[in-house]
Coordinates of C-alpha atoms in Angstrom, one line a residue:
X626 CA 24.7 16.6 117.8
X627 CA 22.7 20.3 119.0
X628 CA 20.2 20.3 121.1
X629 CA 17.5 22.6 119.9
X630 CA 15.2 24.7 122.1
X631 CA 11.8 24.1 122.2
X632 CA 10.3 27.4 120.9
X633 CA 8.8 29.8 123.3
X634 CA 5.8 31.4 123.7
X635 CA 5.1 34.9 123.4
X636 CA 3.8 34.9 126.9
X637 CA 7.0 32.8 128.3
X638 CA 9.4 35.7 126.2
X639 CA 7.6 39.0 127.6
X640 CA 8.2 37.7 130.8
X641 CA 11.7 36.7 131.0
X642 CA 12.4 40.0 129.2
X643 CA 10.5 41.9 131.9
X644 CA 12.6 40.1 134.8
X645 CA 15.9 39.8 132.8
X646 CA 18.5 42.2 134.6
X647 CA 19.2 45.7 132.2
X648 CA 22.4 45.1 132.1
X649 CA 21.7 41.6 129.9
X650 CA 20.2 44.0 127.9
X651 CA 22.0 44.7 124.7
X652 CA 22.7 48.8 124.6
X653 CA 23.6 50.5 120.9
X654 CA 27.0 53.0 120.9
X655 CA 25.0 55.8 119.8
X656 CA 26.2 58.3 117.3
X657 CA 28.7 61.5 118.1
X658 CA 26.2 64.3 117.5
X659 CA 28.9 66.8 116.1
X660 CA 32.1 65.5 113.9
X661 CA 35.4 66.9 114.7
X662 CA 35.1 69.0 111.3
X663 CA 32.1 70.3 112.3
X664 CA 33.8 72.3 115.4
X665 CA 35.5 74.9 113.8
X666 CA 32.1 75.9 112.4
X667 CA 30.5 76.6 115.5
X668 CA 33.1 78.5 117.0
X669 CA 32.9 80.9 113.5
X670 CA 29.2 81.6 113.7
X671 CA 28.5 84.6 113.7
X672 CA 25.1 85.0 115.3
X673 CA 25.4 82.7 118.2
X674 CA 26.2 83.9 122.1
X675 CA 28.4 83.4 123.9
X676 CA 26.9 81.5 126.3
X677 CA 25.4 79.1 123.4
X678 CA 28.5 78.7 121.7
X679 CA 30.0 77.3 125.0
X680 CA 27.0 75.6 125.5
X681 CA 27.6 74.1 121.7
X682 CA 30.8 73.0 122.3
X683 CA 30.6 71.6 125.6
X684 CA 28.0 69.3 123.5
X685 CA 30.6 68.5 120.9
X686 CA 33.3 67.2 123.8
X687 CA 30.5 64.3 124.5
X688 CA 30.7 61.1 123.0
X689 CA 26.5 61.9 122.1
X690 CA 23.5 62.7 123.1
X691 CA 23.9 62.3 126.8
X692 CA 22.7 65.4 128.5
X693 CA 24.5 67.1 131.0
X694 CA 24.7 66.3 134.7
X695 CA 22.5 68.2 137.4
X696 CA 24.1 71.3 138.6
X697 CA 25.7 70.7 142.0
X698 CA 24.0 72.3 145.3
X699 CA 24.5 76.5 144.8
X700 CA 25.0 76.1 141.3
X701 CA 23.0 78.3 138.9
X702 CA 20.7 76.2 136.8
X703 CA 18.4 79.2 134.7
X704 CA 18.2 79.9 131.8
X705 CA 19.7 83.2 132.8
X706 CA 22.9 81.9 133.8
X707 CA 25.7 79.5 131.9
X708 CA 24.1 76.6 132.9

């Protein structure tokens, strides 16, 4: 025999999902943002810098869209250095 839960209200739900703890949260794997076929391509483009092909494929080492950490104290952060 299963006990059923009496149904909530809407009021009762917002709340416990405001105190819930994040972590209970559920999180989604998000997406890769470039394929490993899609690397050779930006290192072969032709109009790109330097600095934004590094920049591109730095990007393509992370798992997805997760940006970058702060630079560290001293550290250039410009846009007229490598960042």
């Amino acid at each position: 025999m299963t006990t059923q839960q009496p149904p909530r209200s809407f009021t009762a739900h917002l709340l416990s999902s405001f105190t819930s703890p994040i972590s209970s949260l559920p999180t989604p794997t998000p997406d890769p943002i470039y394929k490993p076929a899609e690397v050779p391509l930006i290192k072969n483009a032709k109009r790109l810098t330097t600095t934004r092909t590094k920049q591109l494929m730095r990007a393509a080492e992370r798992a997805h869209d997760d940006p970058p950490p702060p630079p560290g104290l001293g550290e250039c952060c410009g846009s007229s250095c490598d960042p």
